[in-house]
mmCIF file of C-alpha atoms and ligand atoms in Angstrom:
data_model
loop_
_atom_site.group_PDB
_atom_site.id
_atom_site.type_symbol
_atom_site.label_atom_id
_atom_site.label_comp_id
_atom_site.label_asym_id
_atom_site.label_seq_id
_atom_site.Cartn_x
_atom_site.Cartn_y
_atom_site.Cartn_z
ATOM 1 C CA UNK A 13 109.294 175.520 42.184
ATOM 2 C CA UNK A 14 111.670 176.622 39.434
ATOM 3 C CA UNK A 15 114.335 179.077 39.575
ATOM 4 C CA UNK A 16 113.889 182.156 37.380
ATOM 5 C CA UNK A 17 117.304 181.695 36.082
ATOM 6 C CA UNK A 18 116.551 178.369 34.526
ATOM 7 C CA UNK A 19 113.485 179.932 32.526
ATOM 8 C CA UNK A 20 113.539 180.732 28.753
ATOM 9 C CA UNK A 21 111.702 183.929 27.863
ATOM 10 C CA UNK A 22 108.961 182.219 25.990
ATOM 11 C CA UNK A 23 108.268 180.061 29.045
ATOM 12 C CA UNK A 24 107.912 182.953 31.263
ATOM 13 C CA UNK A 25 105.675 184.552 28.695
ATOM 14 C CA UNK A 26 103.472 181.576 28.609
ATOM 15 C CA UNK A 27 103.274 181.623 32.344
ATOM 16 C CA UNK A 28 102.060 185.163 32.201
ATOM 17 C CA UNK A 29 99.396 184.418 29.521
ATOM 18 C CA UNK A 30 98.079 181.650 31.486
ATOM 19 C CA UNK A 31 97.633 183.974 34.437
ATOM 20 C CA UNK A 32 95.761 186.264 31.987
ATOM 21 C CA UNK A 33 98.451 188.805 32.114
ATOM 22 C CA UNK A 34 100.316 190.472 29.119
ATOM 23 C CA UNK A 35 103.318 188.723 27.697
ATOM 24 C CA UNK A 36 105.562 191.628 28.005
ATOM 25 C CA UNK A 37 105.766 190.998 31.846
ATOM 26 C CA UNK A 38 108.096 188.363 31.061
ATOM 27 C CA UNK A 39 110.397 191.183 29.522
ATOM 28 C CA UNK A 40 110.197 193.194 32.470
ATOM 29 C CA UNK A 41 111.055 190.331 34.840
ATOM 30 C CA UNK A 42 114.107 189.601 32.483
ATOM 31 C CA UNK A 43 115.116 193.044 32.831
ATOM 32 C CA UNK A 44 115.200 192.732 36.635
ATOM 33 C CA UNK A 45 116.985 189.418 36.860
ATOM 34 C CA UNK A 46 119.344 189.969 34.029
ATOM 35 C CA UNK A 47 120.099 193.633 33.318
ATOM 36 C CA UNK A 48 119.433 195.111 36.946
ATOM 37 C CA UNK A 49 120.542 191.975 38.669
ATOM 38 C CA UNK A 50 117.928 192.132 41.552
ATOM 39 C CA UNK A 51 117.637 188.998 43.215
ATOM 40 C CA UNK A 52 114.533 189.796 45.353
ATOM 41 C CA UNK A 53 111.178 189.535 43.726
ATOM 42 C CA UNK A 54 109.893 192.175 46.213
ATOM 43 C CA UNK A 55 112.023 194.607 44.662
ATOM 44 C CA UNK A 56 110.500 194.122 41.024
ATOM 45 C CA UNK A 57 108.586 197.590 41.224
ATOM 46 C CA UNK A 58 106.917 197.728 38.044
ATOM 47 C CA UNK A 59 105.212 194.519 38.781
ATOM 48 C CA UNK A 60 102.041 195.065 40.767
ATOM 49 C CA UNK A 61 101.800 193.574 44.383
ATOM 50 C CA UNK A 62 99.767 190.614 43.734
ATOM 51 C CA UNK A 63 101.594 189.532 40.888
ATOM 52 C CA UNK A 64 104.615 189.475 42.745
ATOM 53 C CA UNK A 65 103.337 187.577 45.393
ATOM 54 C CA UNK A 66 102.110 184.818 42.771
ATOM 55 C CA UNK A 67 105.654 185.039 41.145
ATOM 56 C CA UNK A 68 107.038 184.300 44.621
ATOM 57 C CA UNK A 69 104.881 181.298 44.997
ATOM 58 C CA UNK A 70 105.799 179.990 41.526
ATOM 59 C CA UNK A 71 109.507 180.688 41.478
ATOM 60 C CA UNK A 72 112.462 181.488 43.430
ATOM 61 C CA UNK A 73 115.744 183.310 42.774
ATOM 62 C CA UNK A 74 117.808 181.120 45.077
ATOM 63 C CA UNK A 75 121.594 181.500 44.556
ATOM 64 C CA UNK A 76 124.559 179.266 44.647
ATOM 65 C CA UNK A 77 127.423 180.407 46.559
ATOM 66 C CA UNK A 78 131.092 181.162 45.678
ATOM 67 C CA UNK A 79 132.965 179.111 48.438
ATOM 68 C CA UNK A 80 136.329 179.513 47.499
ATOM 69 C CA UNK A 81 138.536 181.585 44.932
ATOM 70 C CA UNK A 82 142.181 180.913 43.787
ATOM 71 C CA UNK A 83 144.056 183.475 42.172
ATOM 72 C CA UNK A 84 146.892 183.471 39.271
ATOM 73 C CA UNK A 85 148.209 185.485 36.603
ATOM 74 C CA UNK A 86 145.251 186.382 34.452
ATOM 75 C CA UNK A 87 143.204 183.573 36.039
ATOM 76 C CA UNK A 88 140.879 183.244 38.703
ATOM 77 C CA UNK A 89 139.266 179.698 39.853
ATOM 78 C CA UNK A 90 136.046 179.584 41.908
ATOM 79 C CA UNK A 91 134.799 176.681 43.664
ATOM 80 C CA UNK A 92 130.718 177.008 43.928
ATOM 81 C CA UNK A 93 128.768 175.393 46.447
ATOM 82 C CA UNK A 94 125.330 174.304 45.425
ATOM 83 C CA UNK A 95 121.994 174.559 47.334
ATOM 84 C CA UNK A 96 122.435 170.846 48.135
ATOM 85 C CA UNK A 97 125.979 171.295 49.250
ATOM 86 C CA UNK A 98 127.550 169.766 46.429
ATOM 87 C CA UNK A 99 130.629 171.407 44.564
ATOM 88 C CA UNK A 100 131.382 172.581 41.092
ATOM 89 C CA UNK A 101 134.005 175.078 39.673
ATOM 90 C CA UNK A 102 134.551 177.589 37.204
ATOM 91 C CA UNK A 103 137.587 179.260 35.692
ATOM 92 C CA UNK A 104 137.688 182.860 34.808
ATOM 93 C CA UNK A 105 140.584 183.882 32.133
ATOM 94 C CA UNK A 106 141.690 187.445 31.146
ATOM 95 C CA UNK A 107 142.659 187.536 27.498
ATOM 96 C CA UNK A 108 143.401 190.536 25.596
ATOM 97 C CA UNK A 109 139.963 190.566 23.927
ATOM 98 C CA UNK A 110 138.171 190.171 27.340
ATOM 99 C CA UNK A 111 137.122 187.735 29.805
ATOM 100 C CA UNK A 112 136.382 184.288 29.089
ATOM 101 C CA UNK A 113 134.647 181.939 31.736
ATOM 102 C CA UNK A 114 134.858 178.077 31.767
ATOM 103 C CA UNK A 115 131.681 176.609 33.316
ATOM 104 C CA UNK A 116 130.857 173.223 34.675
ATOM 105 C CA UNK A 117 127.877 171.432 33.507
ATOM 106 C CA UNK A 118 127.480 168.263 35.837
ATOM 107 C CA UNK A 119 128.341 167.381 39.414
ATOM 108 C CA UNK A 120 131.386 165.143 38.728
ATOM 109 C CA UNK A 121 131.494 163.161 35.376
ATOM 110 C CA UNK A 122 130.969 159.677 34.322
ATOM 111 C CA UNK A 123 133.141 159.629 31.266
ATOM 112 C CA UNK A 124 136.282 158.360 33.057
ATOM 113 C CA UNK A 125 138.973 159.903 30.874
ATOM 114 C CA UNK A 126 142.134 158.638 32.488
ATOM 115 C CA UNK A 127 144.017 161.693 32.765
ATOM 116 C CA UNK A 128 141.206 163.992 34.057
ATOM 117 C CA UNK A 129 140.724 165.040 37.561
ATOM 118 C CA UNK A 130 137.025 165.494 37.138
ATOM 119 C CA UNK A 131 136.270 162.108 36.328
ATOM 120 C CA UNK A 132 137.937 160.752 39.346
ATOM 121 C CA UNK A 133 134.837 161.827 41.072
ATOM 122 C CA UNK A 134 131.679 159.987 39.575
ATOM 123 C CA UNK A 135 128.870 162.093 38.473
ATOM 124 C CA UNK A 136 126.540 162.790 41.249
ATOM 125 C CA UNK A 137 123.809 164.530 39.108
ATOM 126 C CA UNK A 138 123.131 166.952 36.154
ATOM 127 C CA UNK A 139 123.393 170.602 36.871
ATOM 128 C CA UNK A 140 120.221 172.356 36.502
ATOM 129 C CA UNK A 141 120.100 175.130 34.114
ATOM 130 C CA UNK A 142 119.862 178.008 36.575
ATOM 131 C CA UNK A 143 122.957 176.501 38.088
ATOM 132 C CA UNK A 144 125.003 177.061 35.007
ATOM 133 C CA UNK A 145 123.416 180.564 34.237
ATOM 134 C CA UNK A 146 124.231 181.525 38.095
ATOM 135 C CA UNK A 147 127.905 180.737 37.755
ATOM 136 C CA UNK A 148 128.100 183.743 35.058
ATOM 137 C CA UNK A 149 125.979 186.049 36.990
ATOM 138 C CA UNK A 150 127.828 185.575 40.438
ATOM 139 C CA UNK A 151 131.045 186.144 38.887
ATOM 140 C CA UNK A 152 130.042 189.149 36.679
ATOM 141 C CA UNK A 153 128.934 190.481 39.972
ATOM 142 C CA UNK A 154 131.707 189.642 42.185
ATOM 143 C CA UNK A 155 134.183 190.882 39.815
ATOM 144 C CA UNK A 156 132.065 193.745 38.282
ATOM 145 C CA UNK A 157 132.945 192.637 34.808
ATOM 146 C CA UNK A 158 131.061 191.486 31.609
ATOM 147 C CA UNK A 159 132.086 187.910 30.346
ATOM 148 C CA UNK A 160 132.840 187.940 26.747
ATOM 149 C CA UNK A 161 132.988 184.177 26.009
ATOM 150 C CA UNK A 162 131.515 181.229 27.791
ATOM 151 C CA UNK A 163 133.202 177.646 27.121
ATOM 152 C CA UNK A 164 131.411 174.730 28.632
ATOM 153 C CA UNK A 165 134.552 172.809 29.384
ATOM 154 C CA UNK A 166 134.551 172.592 33.143
ATOM 155 C CA UNK A 167 133.500 169.576 35.071
ATOM 156 C CA UNK A 168 131.012 167.333 33.327
ATOM 157 C CA UNK A 169 130.118 166.074 30.035
ATOM 158 C CA UNK A 170 127.708 168.654 28.420
ATOM 159 C CA UNK A 171 126.212 166.214 26.097
ATOM 160 C CA UNK A 172 125.467 164.116 28.870
ATOM 161 C CA UNK A 173 123.363 166.661 30.164
ATOM 162 C CA UNK A 174 122.143 167.780 27.015
ATOM 163 C CA UNK A 175 118.692 169.181 27.346
ATOM 164 C CA UNK A 176 119.717 171.356 30.500
ATOM 165 C CA UNK A 177 122.867 172.607 28.490
ATOM 166 C CA UNK A 178 120.786 173.492 25.495
ATOM 167 C CA UNK A 179 118.339 175.567 27.549
ATOM 168 C CA UNK A 180 121.236 177.298 29.051
ATOM 169 C CA UNK A 181 122.843 178.196 25.888
ATOM 170 C CA UNK A 182 119.395 179.658 24.465
ATOM 171 C CA UNK A 183 118.952 181.666 27.652
ATOM 172 C CA UNK A 184 122.477 183.084 27.620
ATOM 173 C CA UNK A 185 122.201 183.838 24.095
ATOM 174 C CA UNK A 186 118.964 185.525 24.205
ATOM 175 C CA UNK A 187 119.163 189.402 23.626
ATOM 176 C CA UNK A 188 116.749 190.063 26.871
ATOM 177 C CA UNK A 189 118.957 187.792 29.082
ATOM 178 C CA UNK A 190 122.895 187.810 28.798
ATOM 179 C CA UNK A 191 122.818 188.339 25.081
ATOM 180 C CA UNK A 192 125.976 186.468 24.722
ATOM 181 C CA UNK A 193 126.417 186.110 20.908
ATOM 182 C CA UNK A 194 126.257 182.399 19.762
ATOM 183 C CA UNK A 195 129.807 182.714 18.226
ATOM 184 C CA UNK A 196 131.049 183.462 21.696
ATOM 185 C CA UNK A 197 129.754 180.236 23.161
ATOM 186 C CA UNK A 198 131.675 176.885 23.098
ATOM 187 C CA UNK A 199 130.573 173.737 23.840
ATOM 188 C CA UNK A 200 133.143 170.849 24.450
ATOM 189 C CA UNK A 201 132.497 167.110 24.129
ATOM 190 C CA UNK A 202 134.328 164.084 24.566
ATOM 191 C CA UNK A 203 132.456 162.388 21.643
ATOM 192 C CA UNK A 204 128.788 161.252 22.560
ATOM 193 C CA UNK A 205 127.792 160.598 18.791
ATOM 194 C CA UNK A 206 123.944 160.753 18.985
ATOM 195 C CA UNK A 207 124.122 163.949 20.744
ATOM 196 C CA UNK A 208 126.498 165.530 18.264
ATOM 197 C CA UNK A 209 124.254 164.625 15.502
ATOM 198 C CA UNK A 210 121.233 166.140 17.205
ATOM 199 C CA UNK A 211 123.278 169.310 18.175
ATOM 200 C CA UNK A 212 123.895 169.338 14.385
ATOM 201 C CA UNK A 213 120.337 169.664 13.566
ATOM 202 C CA UNK A 214 119.595 172.677 16.111
ATOM 203 C CA UNK A 215 121.537 175.358 14.094
ATOM 204 C CA UNK A 216 122.350 177.225 17.033
ATOM 205 C CA UNK A 217 125.592 178.743 15.636
ATOM 206 C CA UNK A 218 127.657 178.076 18.757
ATOM 207 C CA UNK A 219 131.122 176.677 18.496
ATOM 208 C CA UNK A 220 131.538 173.004 18.899
ATOM 209 C CA UNK A 221 134.893 171.501 20.105
ATOM 210 C CA UNK A 222 135.601 167.713 20.339
ATOM 211 C CA UNK A 223 138.062 166.307 22.838
ATOM 212 C CA UNK A 224 140.076 163.920 20.314
ATOM 213 C CA UNK A 225 143.165 163.628 22.229
ATOM 214 C CA UNK A 226 144.531 160.455 19.934
ATOM 215 C CA UNK A 227 145.245 159.539 16.458
ATOM 216 C CA UNK A 228 143.825 156.033 16.529
ATOM 217 C CA UNK A 229 141.524 153.833 18.467
ATOM 218 C CA UNK A 230 144.353 151.694 20.331
ATOM 219 C CA UNK A 231 145.539 154.981 22.198
ATOM 220 C CA UNK A 232 142.261 156.587 22.430
ATOM 221 C CA UNK A 233 140.911 153.357 24.094
ATOM 222 C CA UNK A 234 143.577 153.576 26.714
ATOM 223 C CA UNK A 235 142.780 157.028 27.718
ATOM 224 C CA UNK A 236 139.058 157.682 26.982
ATOM 225 C CA UNK A 237 136.501 155.019 27.832
ATOM 226 C CA UNK A 238 133.921 156.684 25.512
ATOM 227 C CA UNK A 239 135.953 155.507 22.585
ATOM 228 C CA UNK A 240 134.803 152.158 23.270
ATOM 229 C CA UNK A 241 131.306 153.246 22.664
ATOM 230 C CA UNK A 242 131.932 155.468 19.872
ATOM 231 C CA UNK A 243 135.273 155.103 17.921
ATOM 232 C CA UNK A 244 137.236 157.693 16.274
ATOM 233 C CA UNK A 245 135.721 156.793 12.967
ATOM 234 C CA UNK A 246 131.998 156.825 14.261
ATOM 235 C CA UNK A 247 132.989 160.092 16.063
ATOM 236 C CA UNK A 248 134.557 162.031 13.125
ATOM 237 C CA UNK A 249 131.672 160.936 10.886
ATOM 238 C CA UNK A 250 129.433 162.634 13.097
ATOM 239 C CA UNK A 251 131.465 165.764 13.108
ATOM 240 C CA UNK A 252 131.563 165.570 9.264
ATOM 241 C CA UNK A 253 127.648 165.518 9.417
ATOM 242 C CA UNK A 254 128.014 168.353 11.836
ATOM 243 C CA UNK A 255 130.008 170.230 9.339
ATOM 244 C CA UNK A 256 127.833 169.468 6.298
ATOM 245 C CA UNK A 257 124.949 171.114 8.314
ATOM 246 C CA UNK A 258 126.679 173.956 10.060
ATOM 247 C CA UNK A 259 129.131 176.377 8.304
ATOM 248 C CA UNK A 260 131.189 176.667 11.441
ATOM 249 C CA UNK A 261 134.677 175.267 11.918
ATOM 250 C CA UNK A 262 135.000 172.602 14.607
ATOM 251 C CA UNK A 263 137.896 172.687 17.118
ATOM 252 C CA UNK A 264 139.759 169.222 17.799
ATOM 253 C CA UNK A 265 140.985 169.391 21.411
ATOM 254 C CA UNK A 266 144.229 167.270 21.928
ATOM 255 C CA UNK A 267 145.755 167.302 25.108
ATOM 256 C CA UNK A 268 149.825 166.604 25.039
ATOM 257 C CA UNK A 269 150.736 163.849 27.364
ATOM 258 C CA UNK A 270 154.127 162.760 27.597
ATOM 259 C CA UNK A 271 155.079 159.484 26.093
ATOM 260 C CA UNK A 272 151.134 158.627 25.377
ATOM 261 C CA UNK A 273 150.036 160.586 22.328
ATOM 262 C CA UNK A 274 153.065 163.096 21.460
ATOM 263 C CA UNK A 275 155.199 161.082 19.083
ATOM 264 C CA UNK A 276 156.003 162.137 15.519
ATOM 265 C CA UNK A 277 153.730 159.338 14.328
ATOM 266 C CA UNK A 278 150.755 160.343 16.469
ATOM 267 C CA UNK A 279 151.155 163.843 14.485
ATOM 268 C CA UNK A 280 151.273 162.383 10.931
ATOM 269 C CA UNK A 281 148.273 160.127 11.852
ATOM 270 C CA UNK A 282 146.421 162.754 13.281
ATOM 271 C CA UNK A 283 146.944 165.110 10.112
ATOM 272 C CA UNK A 284 145.893 162.150 7.791
ATOM 273 C CA UNK A 285 142.603 161.414 9.661
ATOM 274 C CA UNK A 286 141.519 165.337 9.809
ATOM 275 C CA UNK A 287 142.837 165.976 6.108
ATOM 276 C CA UNK A 288 140.156 167.910 4.269
ATOM 277 C CA UNK A 289 137.860 168.581 7.276
ATOM 278 C CA UNK A 290 136.974 172.133 8.172
ATOM 279 C CA UNK A 291 138.677 171.970 11.634
ATOM 280 C CA UNK A 292 141.518 173.196 13.623
ATOM 281 C CA UNK A 293 143.482 171.430 16.171
ATOM 282 C CA UNK A 294 144.074 173.098 19.515
ATOM 283 C CA UNK A 295 146.968 171.353 21.581
ATOM 284 C CA UNK A 296 146.326 171.504 25.331
ATOM 285 C CA UNK A 297 149.610 171.489 27.425
ATOM 286 C CA UNK A 298 148.576 168.720 30.041
ATOM 287 C CA UNK A 299 147.879 170.037 33.361
ATOM 288 C CA UNK A 300 149.699 167.704 35.778
ATOM 289 C CA UNK A 301 147.837 166.456 39.018
ATOM 290 C CA UNK A 302 149.112 164.711 41.926
ATOM 291 C CA UNK A 303 146.737 161.826 41.257
ATOM 292 C CA UNK A 304 147.885 160.506 38.127
ATOM 293 C CA UNK A 305 151.146 159.307 36.656
ATOM 294 C CA UNK A 306 150.644 161.380 33.494
ATOM 295 C CA UNK A 307 153.333 163.947 32.530
ATOM 296 C CA UNK A 308 153.121 167.019 30.396
ATOM 297 C CA UNK A 309 154.605 166.689 26.884
ATOM 298 C CA UNK A 310 157.562 168.722 26.119
ATOM 299 C CA UNK A 311 156.947 168.166 22.340
ATOM 300 C CA UNK A 312 154.039 170.405 21.799
ATOM 301 C CA UNK A 313 156.028 172.742 19.340
ATOM 302 C CA UNK A 314 157.462 169.921 17.380
ATOM 303 C CA UNK A 315 154.091 168.144 17.182
ATOM 304 C CA UNK A 316 152.594 171.635 15.909
ATOM 305 C CA UNK A 317 155.102 171.820 13.264
ATOM 306 C CA UNK A 318 154.200 168.689 11.777
ATOM 307 C CA UNK A 319 150.568 169.381 11.784
ATOM 308 C CA UNK A 320 151.121 172.695 10.123
ATOM 309 C CA UNK A 321 153.545 171.280 7.537
ATOM 310 C CA UNK A 322 150.599 168.806 6.720
ATOM 311 C CA UNK A 323 148.303 171.750 6.169
ATOM 312 C CA UNK A 324 146.152 171.144 9.413
ATOM 313 C CA UNK A 325 145.582 174.617 11.363
ATOM 314 C CA UNK A 326 146.965 174.253 14.678
ATOM 315 C CA UNK A 327 147.069 176.452 17.899
ATOM 316 C CA UNK A 328 148.734 175.881 21.213
ATOM 317 C CA UNK A 329 146.352 176.780 24.070
ATOM 318 C CA UNK A 330 147.461 179.285 26.427
ATOM 319 C CA UNK A 331 148.404 177.969 30.010
ATOM 320 C CA UNK A 332 146.568 179.551 32.757
ATOM 321 C CA UNK A 333 146.069 177.245 35.721
ATOM 322 C CA UNK A 334 149.424 175.779 36.396
ATOM 323 C CA UNK A 335 150.163 177.875 39.708
ATOM 324 C CA UNK A 336 146.685 177.309 41.109
ATOM 325 C CA UNK A 337 144.693 174.213 41.192
ATOM 326 C CA UNK A 338 144.010 174.775 37.436
ATOM 327 C CA UNK A 339 143.445 171.373 36.015
ATOM 328 C CA UNK A 340 139.851 170.614 35.425
ATOM 329 C CA UNK A 341 138.196 169.429 38.637
ATOM 330 C CA UNK A 342 141.226 169.816 41.076
ATOM 331 C CA UNK A 343 139.539 172.526 43.138
ATOM 332 C CA UNK A 344 136.507 170.359 43.609
ATOM 333 C CA UNK A 345 138.463 167.221 44.342
ATOM 334 C CA UNK A 346 140.603 168.888 47.174
ATOM 335 C CA UNK A 347 137.291 169.944 48.693
ATOM 336 C CA UNK A 348 135.484 166.700 48.566
HETATM 337 N N1 SAH B 421 133.624 166.462 28.867
HETATM 338 C C1 SAH B 421 133.982 167.471 27.933
HETATM 339 C C2 SAH B 421 134.206 169.023 28.528
HETATM 340 C C3 SAH B 421 135.091 169.062 30.045
HETATM 341 S S1 SAH B 421 136.851 168.636 29.951
HETATM 342 C C4 SAH B 421 135.021 167.156 27.129
HETATM 343 O O1 SAH B 421 135.582 166.115 27.257
HETATM 344 O O2 SAH B 421 135.468 167.976 26.192
HETATM 345 C C5 SAH B 421 137.544 170.068 29.055
HETATM 346 C C6 SAH B 421 138.665 169.613 28.336
HETATM 347 O O3 SAH B 421 139.635 169.633 29.381
HETATM 348 C C7 SAH B 421 138.750 168.283 27.613
HETATM 349 O O4 SAH B 421 139.471 168.420 26.282
HETATM 350 C C8 SAH B 421 139.520 167.409 28.520
HETATM 351 O O5 SAH B 421 140.047 166.265 27.878
HETATM 352 C C9 SAH B 421 140.670 168.289 29.035
HETATM 353 N N2 SAH B 421 141.423 168.019 30.291
HETATM 354 C C10 SAH B 421 141.070 167.361 31.301
HETATM 355 N N3 SAH B 421 141.816 167.039 32.155
HETATM 356 C C11 SAH B 421 142.956 167.836 31.654
HETATM 357 C C12 SAH B 421 144.208 168.059 32.355
HETATM 358 N N4 SAH B 421 144.580 167.675 33.232
HETATM 359 N N5 SAH B 421 145.052 168.863 31.540
HETATM 360 C C13 SAH B 421 144.710 169.365 30.243
HETATM 361 N N6 SAH B 421 143.397 169.359 29.893
HETATM 362 C C14 SAH B 421 142.695 168.408 30.686
#
């Protein structure tokens, strides 16, 4: 039995057509679940009773639960409990333009980045599409807000759960569902090359971010095991192919870790490998956690100035999580 929040509108249209019903019933159901946020199928009053009974046999609207909330300045972090008692998290950030929500894509993560809390706990399973959609629905309902931007940068590697993540993007982007503009959705990957190439061909117009974090294979091999599968040159070539197909600037994420990847030489080397690409670098202040020896770099501004001098667009990510368990995966790993 499928959750209604995991269904694309065309799938629901097909369902109704197969029942010998009009396909606009799908729009009516979407109106109930996305616009009116009605979680009880019995209350879909413009759908006749027998059809509601049939819907209840075929679908559910079971909700994941918000188990815990931690609050900081301009940021709230949510621990969600899934129906099978697994935990994931989401982070809501308040910017001047509105709210952005960082959502999880998997329970745990197998990518094993050495500095990342999420990867300490191995992947248990993919998130279902509805579990991603409901992170948005539940937070909007609880906070009584509309979320303007969604970033898939929480626990998990989205391209390791490719199909469900793409369905999720299509659903939240659809005008009859959440109508979130493609340009307001960002998916972040550690660099799964075949999926970057597949994604390039989809023409979804959503933003792509690559977690690069190192200017050469020697350093990247030490902190990101994925680099032993797809090295920097293979990864950047995939990004170049993506850029040929999509005229959308790609974000290069670079987490600044003390004495690991923050030297002047690293900055010059990074500038040289990115030269001429339609990308910008987002420097991420490292969020320290108790479980690793890594420390936050104090050289962020210096690093940024070198990149700028070399003609690379560079920004520094606003810090949110510091006071609360802000590092990706921290809240879950405390709970588990
Ligand atoms: N797996 C995807 C998305 C989830 S991680 C990816 O790798 O892009 C989201 C981003 O947060 C990645 O750039 C990741 O490297 C970074 N990150 C992980 N732990 C961090 C920490 N403690 N401080 C700062 N950034 C961190």
